[in-house]
PDB file of C-alpha atoms in Angstrom:
ATOM      1  CA  UNK A 174       0.220  -0.071   0.112  1.00 56.00           C
ATOM      2  CA  UNK A 175       1.326   3.590  -0.700  1.00 71.00           C
ATOM      3  CA  UNK A 176       1.804   6.544   2.061  1.00 93.00           C
ATOM      4  CA  UNK A 177      -0.968   9.158   1.892  1.00 96.00           C
ATOM      5  CA  UNK A 178       2.128  11.545   0.537  1.00 97.00           C
ATOM      6  CA  UNK A 179       3.274   9.062  -1.860  1.00 97.00           C
ATOM      7  CA  UNK A 180      -0.438   8.650  -3.654  1.00 97.00           C
ATOM      8  CA  UNK A 181      -0.548  12.681  -3.678  1.00 98.00           C
ATOM      9  CA  UNK A 182       2.864  12.153  -5.560  1.00 98.00           C
ATOM     10  CA  UNK A 183       1.534   9.152  -8.290  1.00 98.00           C
ATOM     11  CA  UNK A 184      -1.736  11.390  -8.233  1.00 98.00           C
ATOM     12  CA  UNK A 185       0.217  13.921 -10.170  1.00 98.00           C
ATOM     13  CA  UNK A 186       2.988  11.816 -11.858  1.00 98.00           C
ATOM     14  CA  UNK A 187       0.086   9.691 -13.197  1.00 98.00           C
ATOM     15  CA  UNK A 188      -0.704  13.120 -15.300  1.00 98.00           C
ATOM     16  CA  UNK A 189       2.904  13.952 -16.306  1.00 98.00           C
ATOM     17  CA  UNK A 190       1.752  13.185 -20.082  1.00 97.00           C
ATOM     18  CA  UNK A 191       1.210  15.486 -23.079  1.00 97.00           C
ATOM     19  CA  UNK A 192      -0.424  15.671 -26.417  1.00 97.00           C
ATOM     20  CA  UNK A 193       2.429  16.118 -28.080  1.00 97.00           C
ATOM     21  CA  UNK A 194       4.092  12.818 -27.162  1.00 96.00           C
ATOM     22  CA  UNK A 195       2.482  10.902 -30.400  1.00 95.00           C
ATOM     23  CA  UNK A 196       4.285  13.386 -32.480  1.00 96.00           C
ATOM     24  CA  UNK A 197       7.531  12.278 -30.613  1.00 96.00           C
ATOM     25  CA  UNK A 198       6.792   8.620 -31.269  1.00 96.00           C
ATOM     26  CA  UNK A 199       5.465   8.725 -34.584  1.00 96.00           C
ATOM     27  CA  UNK A 200       7.144   9.260 -37.970  1.00 97.00           C
ATOM     28  CA  UNK A 201       6.467  12.534 -39.839  1.00 96.00           C
ATOM     29  CA  UNK A 202       8.166  15.157 -38.139  1.00 98.00           C
ATOM     30  CA  UNK A 203      11.369  17.697 -39.376  1.00 98.00           C
ATOM     31  CA  UNK A 204      15.327  18.083 -38.546  1.00 98.00           C
ATOM     32  CA  UNK A 205      13.858  21.238 -37.576  1.00 98.00           C
ATOM     33  CA  UNK A 206      11.020  20.255 -35.465  1.00 98.00           C
ATOM     34  CA  UNK A 207      13.246  17.768 -33.567  1.00 98.00           C
ATOM     35  CA  UNK A 208      15.746  20.210 -32.929  1.00 98.00           C
ATOM     36  CA  UNK A 209      13.415  22.904 -31.595  1.00 98.00           C
ATOM     37  CA  UNK A 210      12.397  19.927 -29.195  1.00 98.00           C
ATOM     38  CA  UNK A 211      15.546  18.534 -28.415  1.00 98.00           C
ATOM     39  CA  UNK A 212      17.449  21.591 -28.346  1.00 98.00           C
ATOM     40  CA  UNK A 213      14.829  22.922 -25.574  1.00 98.00           C
ATOM     41  CA  UNK A 214      14.803  19.615 -23.287  1.00 98.00           C
ATOM     42  CA  UNK A 215      19.400  20.050 -23.543  1.00 98.00           C
ATOM     43  CA  UNK A 216      18.957  23.992 -22.234  1.00 98.00           C
ATOM     44  CA  UNK A 217      15.914  23.607 -19.850  1.00 98.00           C
ATOM     45  CA  UNK A 218      17.275  20.827 -17.898  1.00 98.00           C
ATOM     46  CA  UNK A 219      19.277  17.994 -19.427  1.00 98.00           C
ATOM     47  CA  UNK A 220      22.655  19.831 -19.773  1.00 98.00           C
ATOM     48  CA  UNK A 221      22.636  21.168 -16.180  1.00 98.00           C
ATOM     49  CA  UNK A 222      20.673  18.694 -14.181  1.00 98.00           C
ATOM     50  CA  UNK A 223      24.230  18.069 -12.460  1.00 98.00           C
ATOM     51  CA  UNK A 224      24.182  21.596 -11.071  1.00 98.00           C
ATOM     52  CA  UNK A 225      20.415  21.166 -10.076  1.00 98.00           C
ATOM     53  CA  UNK A 226      21.247  18.319  -8.117  1.00 98.00           C
ATOM     54  CA  UNK A 227      24.521  19.805  -6.485  1.00 98.00           C
ATOM     55  CA  UNK A 228      22.122  22.174  -5.340  1.00 98.00           C
ATOM     56  CA  UNK A 229      20.096  20.343  -3.430  1.00 98.00           C
ATOM     57  CA  UNK A 230      23.430  18.631  -2.252  1.00 98.00           C
ATOM     58  CA  UNK A 231      25.086  21.596  -0.709  1.00 97.00           C
ATOM     59  CA  UNK A 232      21.817  22.364   2.355  1.00 97.00           C
ATOM     60  CA  UNK A 233      23.411  19.402   3.835  1.00 96.00           C
ATOM     61  CA  UNK A 234      20.262  16.640   3.891  1.00 98.00           C
ATOM     62  CA  UNK A 235      20.994  13.423   6.389  1.00 97.00           C
ATOM     63  CA  UNK A 236      24.103  11.285   5.089  1.00 97.00           C
ATOM     64  CA  UNK A 237      22.063   8.712   3.587  1.00 96.00           C
ATOM     65  CA  UNK A 238      20.258  11.518   1.369  1.00 97.00           C
ATOM     66  CA  UNK A 239      24.104  13.046   0.212  1.00 97.00           C
ATOM     67  CA  UNK A 240      24.619   9.687  -0.490  1.00 97.00           C
ATOM     68  CA  UNK A 241      22.344   9.171  -3.233  1.00 96.00           C
ATOM     69  CA  UNK A 242      22.222  12.149  -4.384  1.00 97.00           C
ATOM     70  CA  UNK A 243      25.940  12.282  -4.792  1.00 97.00           C
ATOM     71  CA  UNK A 244      25.645   9.022  -6.765  1.00 96.00           C
ATOM     72  CA  UNK A 245      22.988  10.567  -8.816  1.00 96.00           C
ATOM     73  CA  UNK A 246      25.289  13.519  -9.619  1.00 97.00           C
ATOM     74  CA  UNK A 247      28.586  11.406  -9.923  1.00 97.00           C
ATOM     75  CA  UNK A 248      26.622   9.534 -12.962  1.00 97.00           C
ATOM     76  CA  UNK A 249      25.071  12.292 -14.237  1.00 97.00           C
ATOM     77  CA  UNK A 250      28.033  14.603 -14.380  1.00 97.00           C
ATOM     78  CA  UNK A 251      30.549  11.664 -15.493  1.00 98.00           C
ATOM     79  CA  UNK A 252      28.842   8.454 -16.474  1.00 97.00           C
ATOM     80  CA  UNK A 253      31.093   6.496 -14.333  1.00 96.00           C
ATOM     81  CA  UNK A 254      28.728   4.233 -13.327  1.00 94.00           C
ATOM     82  CA  UNK A 255      27.297   3.362 -16.363  1.00 96.00           C
ATOM     83  CA  UNK A 256      29.484   3.939 -20.021  1.00 96.00           C
ATOM     84  CA  UNK A 257      31.782   6.436 -18.527  1.00 96.00           C
ATOM     85  CA  UNK A 258      30.794   9.575 -20.599  1.00 97.00           C
ATOM     86  CA  UNK A 259      28.133  12.524 -18.693  1.00 98.00           C
ATOM     87  CA  UNK A 260      24.928  12.705 -19.524  1.00 98.00           C
ATOM     88  CA  UNK A 261      25.095  16.054 -21.018  1.00 98.00           C
ATOM     89  CA  UNK A 262      27.440  14.392 -23.690  1.00 98.00           C
ATOM     90  CA  UNK A 263      25.340  11.202 -24.334  1.00 98.00           C
ATOM     91  CA  UNK A 264      22.123  13.173 -25.347  1.00 98.00           C
ATOM     92  CA  UNK A 265      24.374  15.586 -27.767  1.00 98.00           C
ATOM     93  CA  UNK A 266      25.843  11.969 -29.192  1.00 98.00           C
ATOM     94  CA  UNK A 267      22.345  11.322 -29.772  1.00 98.00           C
ATOM     95  CA  UNK A 268      22.086  14.789 -31.845  1.00 98.00           C
ATOM     96  CA  UNK A 269      25.184  13.609 -33.872  1.00 98.00           C
ATOM     97  CA  UNK A 270      23.024  10.634 -34.588  1.00 98.00           C
ATOM     98  CA  UNK A 271      20.491  12.314 -35.985  1.00 98.00           C
ATOM     99  CA  UNK A 272      22.347  14.323 -37.948  1.00 98.00           C
ATOM    100  CA  UNK A 273      21.336  17.524 -35.988  1.00 98.00           C
ATOM    101  CA  UNK A 274      24.205  19.847 -35.662  1.00 98.00           C
ATOM    102  CA  UNK A 275      25.362  20.470 -31.772  1.00 98.00           C
ATOM    103  CA  UNK A 276      24.985  24.290 -32.562  1.00 98.00           C
ATOM    104  CA  UNK A 277      21.415  24.006 -33.330  1.00 98.00           C
ATOM    105  CA  UNK A 278      20.644  22.313 -29.906  1.00 98.00           C
ATOM    106  CA  UNK A 279      23.841  24.155 -27.844  1.00 98.00           C
ATOM    107  CA  UNK A 280      23.635  28.139 -29.231  1.00 97.00           C
ATOM    108  CA  UNK A 281      22.850  30.327 -26.727  1.00 97.00           C
ATOM    109  CA  UNK A 282      21.663  32.615 -29.116  1.00 97.00           C
ATOM    110  CA  UNK A 283      18.648  30.646 -30.534  1.00 98.00           C
ATOM    111  CA  UNK A 284      16.064  31.740 -28.311  1.00 96.00           C
ATOM    112  CA  UNK A 285      13.828  29.845 -26.238  1.00 98.00           C
ATOM    113  CA  UNK A 286       9.940  29.774 -25.611  1.00 98.00           C
ATOM    114  CA  UNK A 287       8.714  32.197 -22.801  1.00 98.00           C
ATOM    115  CA  UNK A 288       7.447  29.194 -20.744  1.00 98.00           C
ATOM    116  CA  UNK A 289      10.955  27.487 -21.048  1.00 98.00           C
ATOM    117  CA  UNK A 290      11.943  30.411 -18.851  1.00 98.00           C
ATOM    118  CA  UNK A 291       9.287  30.209 -16.256  1.00 98.00           C
ATOM    119  CA  UNK A 292       9.802  25.648 -15.837  1.00 98.00           C
ATOM    120  CA  UNK A 293      13.914  26.442 -15.518  1.00 98.00           C
ATOM    121  CA  UNK A 294      13.259  29.108 -12.983  1.00 98.00           C
ATOM    122  CA  UNK A 295      11.377  26.908 -11.165  1.00 98.00           C
ATOM    123  CA  UNK A 296      13.729  24.340 -11.056  1.00 98.00           C
ATOM    124  CA  UNK A 297      15.971  27.101 -10.339  1.00 98.00           C
ATOM    125  CA  UNK A 298      13.907  28.210  -7.166  1.00 98.00           C
ATOM    126  CA  UNK A 299      13.144  24.232  -5.851  1.00 98.00           C
ATOM    127  CA  UNK A 300      16.746  23.343  -6.130  1.00 98.00           C
ATOM    128  CA  UNK A 301      18.404  26.328  -4.523  1.00 98.00           C
ATOM    129  CA  UNK A 302      15.825  26.908  -2.021  1.00 97.00           C
ATOM    130  CA  UNK A 303      15.509  24.921   1.710  1.00 97.00           C
ATOM    131  CA  UNK A 304      13.779  22.570   2.534  1.00 98.00           C
ATOM    132  CA  UNK A 305      16.047  20.120   0.675  1.00 98.00           C
ATOM    133  CA  UNK A 306      13.054  17.732   0.544  1.00 98.00           C
ATOM    134  CA  UNK A 307      11.142  19.880  -1.393  1.00 98.00           C
ATOM    135  CA  UNK A 308      13.755  20.372  -4.711  1.00 98.00           C
ATOM    136  CA  UNK A 309      14.649  16.461  -4.046  1.00 98.00           C
ATOM    137  CA  UNK A 310      11.152  15.662  -4.789  1.00 98.00           C
ATOM    138  CA  UNK A 311      10.936  18.021  -7.470  1.00 98.00           C
ATOM    139  CA  UNK A 312      13.997  16.909  -9.535  1.00 98.00           C
ATOM    140  CA  UNK A 313      13.986  13.194  -8.383  1.00 97.00           C
ATOM    141  CA  UNK A 314      10.978  12.741  -8.541  1.00 97.00           C
ATOM    142  CA  UNK A 315       8.965  14.751 -11.305  1.00 98.00           C
ATOM    143  CA  UNK A 316      11.643  15.936 -13.407  1.00 98.00           C
ATOM    144  CA  UNK A 317      13.732  12.300 -13.619  1.00 97.00           C
ATOM    145  CA  UNK A 318      10.339  10.353 -13.177  1.00 96.00           C
ATOM    146  CA  UNK A 319       7.440   9.740 -15.969  1.00 96.00           C
ATOM    147  CA  UNK A 320       3.934   8.563 -16.128  1.00 97.00           C
ATOM    148  CA  UNK A 321       5.020   5.187 -15.655  1.00 95.00           C
ATOM    149  CA  UNK A 322       6.091   6.006 -12.427  1.00 95.00           C
ATOM    150  CA  UNK A 323       2.742   3.553 -10.649  1.00 95.00           C
ATOM    151  CA  UNK A 324       3.341   0.649 -12.748  1.00 94.00           C
ATOM    152  CA  UNK A 325       7.182   0.819 -11.775  1.00 90.00           C
ATOM    153  CA  UNK A 326       7.305   1.080  -8.801  1.00 90.00           C
ATOM    154  CA  UNK A 327       4.292  -2.032  -8.516  1.00 89.00           C
ATOM    155  CA  UNK A 328       6.553  -4.126 -10.611  1.00 88.00           C
ATOM    156  CA  UNK A 329       3.916  -3.949 -13.631  1.00 91.00           C
ATOM    157  CA  UNK A 330       6.238  -2.566 -16.094  1.00 88.00           C
ATOM    158  CA  UNK A 331       7.936  -5.520 -18.196  1.00 90.00           C
ATOM    159  CA  UNK A 332      10.413  -3.206 -20.659  1.00 91.00           C
ATOM    160  CA  UNK A 333      11.942  -5.492 -23.765  1.00 95.00           C
ATOM    161  CA  UNK A 334      15.422  -5.660 -23.773  1.00 95.00           C
ATOM    162  CA  UNK A 335      17.858  -3.049 -24.225  1.00 96.00           C
ATOM    163  CA  UNK A 336      18.411  -4.306 -27.786  1.00 96.00           C
ATOM    164  CA  UNK A 337      15.414  -4.819 -28.603  1.00 97.00           C
ATOM    165  CA  UNK A 338      14.076  -1.230 -27.279  1.00 97.00           C
ATOM    166  CA  UNK A 339      16.617   0.688 -28.755  1.00 97.00           C
ATOM    167  CA  UNK A 340      15.780  -1.557 -32.575  1.00 97.00           C
ATOM    168  CA  UNK A 341      12.207   0.378 -32.168  1.00 97.00           C
ATOM    169  CA  UNK A 342      13.433   3.586 -30.282  1.00 97.00           C
ATOM    170  CA  UNK A 343      11.337   6.113 -32.411  1.00 98.00           C
ATOM    171  CA  UNK A 344      14.136   8.019 -33.239  1.00 98.00           C
ATOM    172  CA  UNK A 345      16.083   4.648 -34.301  1.00 98.00           C
ATOM    173  CA  UNK A 346      12.849   3.510 -35.994  1.00 98.00           C
ATOM    174  CA  UNK A 347      11.609   6.676 -37.848  1.00 98.00           C
ATOM    175  CA  UNK A 348      14.803   9.600 -37.824  1.00 98.00           C
ATOM    176  CA  UNK A 349      17.550   6.744 -38.220  1.00 97.00           C
ATOM    177  CA  UNK A 350      19.389   7.072 -35.303  1.00 98.00           C
ATOM    178  CA  UNK A 351      22.066   4.655 -35.370  1.00 98.00           C
ATOM    179  CA  UNK A 352      21.959   2.819 -32.299  1.00 97.00           C
ATOM    180  CA  UNK A 353      24.960   2.835 -31.694  1.00 97.00           C
ATOM    181  CA  UNK A 354      24.230   6.721 -30.769  1.00 98.00           C
ATOM    182  CA  UNK A 355      21.606   5.758 -28.388  1.00 98.00           C
ATOM    183  CA  UNK A 356      24.120   5.617 -25.365  1.00 97.00           C
ATOM    184  CA  UNK A 357      22.292   7.574 -23.284  1.00 97.00           C
ATOM    185  CA  UNK A 358      19.341   4.972 -23.283  1.00 96.00           C
ATOM    186  CA  UNK A 359      21.451   2.058 -22.346  1.00 96.00           C
ATOM    187  CA  UNK A 360      22.894   4.618 -19.827  1.00 96.00           C
ATOM    188  CA  UNK A 361      19.891   5.367 -18.495  1.00 95.00           C
ATOM    189  CA  UNK A 362      18.324   1.524 -18.285  1.00 93.00           C
ATOM    190  CA  UNK A 363      21.692   0.488 -16.399  1.00 93.00           C
ATOM    191  CA  UNK A 364      20.923   3.280 -13.524  1.00 91.00           C
ATOM    192  CA  UNK A 365      17.885   4.667 -13.464  1.00 79.00           C
ATOM    193  CA  UNK A 366      16.263   1.328 -11.430  1.00 75.00           C
ATOM    194  CA  UNK A 367      18.015   2.478  -8.463  1.00 81.00           C
ATOM    195  CA  UNK A 368      17.803   6.237  -9.133  1.00 83.00           C
ATOM    196  CA  UNK A 369      14.052   5.764  -8.796  1.00 90.00           C
ATOM    197  CA  UNK A 370      14.181   3.954  -5.673  1.00 91.00           C
ATOM    198  CA  UNK A 371      16.576   6.447  -3.611  1.00 93.00           C
ATOM    199  CA  UNK A 372      14.310   9.503  -5.172  1.00 96.00           C
ATOM    200  CA  UNK A 373      10.818   8.332  -3.182  1.00 96.00           C
ATOM    201  CA  UNK A 374      12.815   7.154  -0.220  1.00 96.00           C
ATOM    202  CA  UNK A 375      14.587  10.173   0.289  1.00 96.00           C
ATOM    203  CA  UNK A 376      11.139  11.485   0.273  1.00 97.00           C
ATOM    204  CA  UNK A 377       9.205   9.409   1.776  1.00 97.00           C
ATOM    205  CA  UNK A 378      11.662   8.574   4.864  1.00 96.00           C
ATOM    206  CA  UNK A 379      12.108  12.016   5.197  1.00 97.00           C
ATOM    207  CA  UNK A 380       8.776  14.012   5.369  1.00 97.00           C
ATOM    208  CA  UNK A 381       5.691  13.115   8.028  1.00 96.00           C
ATOM    209  CA  UNK A 382       2.926  11.657   5.672  1.00 96.00           C
ATOM    210  CA  UNK A 383       0.747  14.920   6.401  1.00 96.00           C
ATOM    211  CA  UNK A 384       1.403  18.232   7.897  1.00 97.00           C
ATOM    212  CA  UNK A 385       2.721  21.125   6.598  1.00 98.00           C
ATOM    213  CA  UNK A 386       5.657  19.243   5.167  1.00 98.00           C
ATOM    214  CA  UNK A 387       3.956  17.029   3.284  1.00 98.00           C
ATOM    215  CA  UNK A 388       1.758  19.491   1.491  1.00 98.00           C
ATOM    216  CA  UNK A 389       4.954  21.817   0.490  1.00 98.00           C
ATOM    217  CA  UNK A 390       6.459  18.958  -1.241  1.00 98.00           C
ATOM    218  CA  UNK A 391       3.247  18.051  -2.836  1.00 98.00           C
ATOM    219  CA  UNK A 392       2.473  21.281  -3.645  1.00 98.00           C
ATOM    220  CA  UNK A 393       5.840  21.889  -5.351  1.00 98.00           C
ATOM    221  CA  UNK A 394       5.570  18.749  -7.384  1.00 98.00           C
ATOM    222  CA  UNK A 395       1.950  20.034  -8.725  1.00 98.00           C
ATOM    223  CA  UNK A 396       3.808  23.463  -9.532  1.00 98.00           C
ATOM    224  CA  UNK A 397       6.260  21.864 -11.287  1.00 98.00           C
ATOM    225  CA  UNK A 398       4.320  19.496 -12.884  1.00 98.00           C
ATOM    226  CA  UNK A 399       1.822  22.883 -14.562  1.00 98.00           C
ATOM    227  CA  UNK A 400       4.364  24.469 -15.111  1.00 98.00           C
ATOM    228  CA  UNK A 401       6.004  21.185 -17.200  1.00 98.00           C
ATOM    229  CA  UNK A 402       2.786  21.045 -18.935  1.00 98.00           C
ATOM    230  CA  UNK A 403       3.010  24.994 -20.406  1.00 98.00           C
ATOM    231  CA  UNK A 404       6.603  24.566 -21.186  1.00 98.00           C
ATOM    232  CA  UNK A 405       6.028  21.590 -23.205  1.00 98.00           C
ATOM    233  CA  UNK A 406       2.418  23.232 -24.649  1.00 98.00           C
ATOM    234  CA  UNK A 407       4.930  25.927 -25.957  1.00 98.00           C
ATOM    235  CA  UNK A 408       7.593  23.844 -27.246  1.00 98.00           C
ATOM    236  CA  UNK A 409       4.769  22.020 -29.452  1.00 98.00           C
ATOM    237  CA  UNK A 410       3.778  25.286 -30.282  1.00 98.00           C
ATOM    238  CA  UNK A 411       7.753  26.154 -31.429  1.00 98.00           C
ATOM    239  CA  UNK A 412       7.059  22.661 -33.276  1.00 98.00           C
ATOM    240  CA  UNK A 413       4.440  23.846 -35.526  1.00 98.00           C
ATOM    241  CA  UNK A 414       1.527  21.453 -33.178  1.00 97.00           C
ATOM    242  CA  UNK A 415      -1.184  21.908 -32.071  1.00 88.00           C
ATOM    243  CA  UNK A 416      -3.396  19.609 -30.056  1.00 84.00           C
ATOM    244  CA  UNK A 417      -6.065  19.144 -32.961  1.00 60.00           C
ATOM    245  CA  UNK A 418      -3.765  16.968 -34.522  1.00 47.00           C
ATOM    246  CA  UNK A 419      -2.848  14.144 -31.527  1.00 43.00           C
ATOM    247  CA  UNK A 420      -3.000  10.874 -32.488  1.00 42.00           C
ATOM    248  CA  UNK A 421      -3.259   9.054 -29.149  1.00 41.00           C
ATOM    249  CA  UNK A 422      -1.565   8.562 -26.488  1.00 39.00           C
ATOM    250  CA  UNK A 423       2.304   7.757 -26.167  1.00 37.00           C
TER     251      UNK A 423
END
């Protein structure tokens, strides 16, 4: 059984879904459209995710939490628990495989949508402001988590072997990214199971099931979800997609 706080958080994660995923999981997007999507993902949180984690770690949480955050940070920044390459670099390696110039992703002169800046500002505030557990919840449960969180916690999400998963990955299947350039997916498969357990343990183990701190954590994750939905709407708009075009859930 889940605790009350965990159920509140899972109810939010159940809604971490967006209509544009159907387009990203299927064929038909141009390289320019893909570049818009990936440029926003990279500059809003992928590139600086180790920095965001470090801010939470710097708030001196309990020792066990420090260890979990430090391990996550170490992997994100160095990749030395998996493939030996930082995750932001593995992300850019996927861009190489897609034939998207790195400058189209990294160039700071290319504007981001206003909602992207709003979402990033929320992540900055959450990661830098006490109490540490609020930032930990926003980053490790919401940002790193997915709509499949409940199924994963219940052991009900069966994943295919990694080679099969790469073969049918939309970026490989529809957009020609060589599987060898999809090492980010390999790294995630290698470490994310442990990171998901750590995320829930560090939050639920240090927050009473009810009360002001539980409310603060749930409210912060709900705010992150709302800002993320607006951010994803804005990126879809910049890609030239509209909700009426959606073809199904991811």
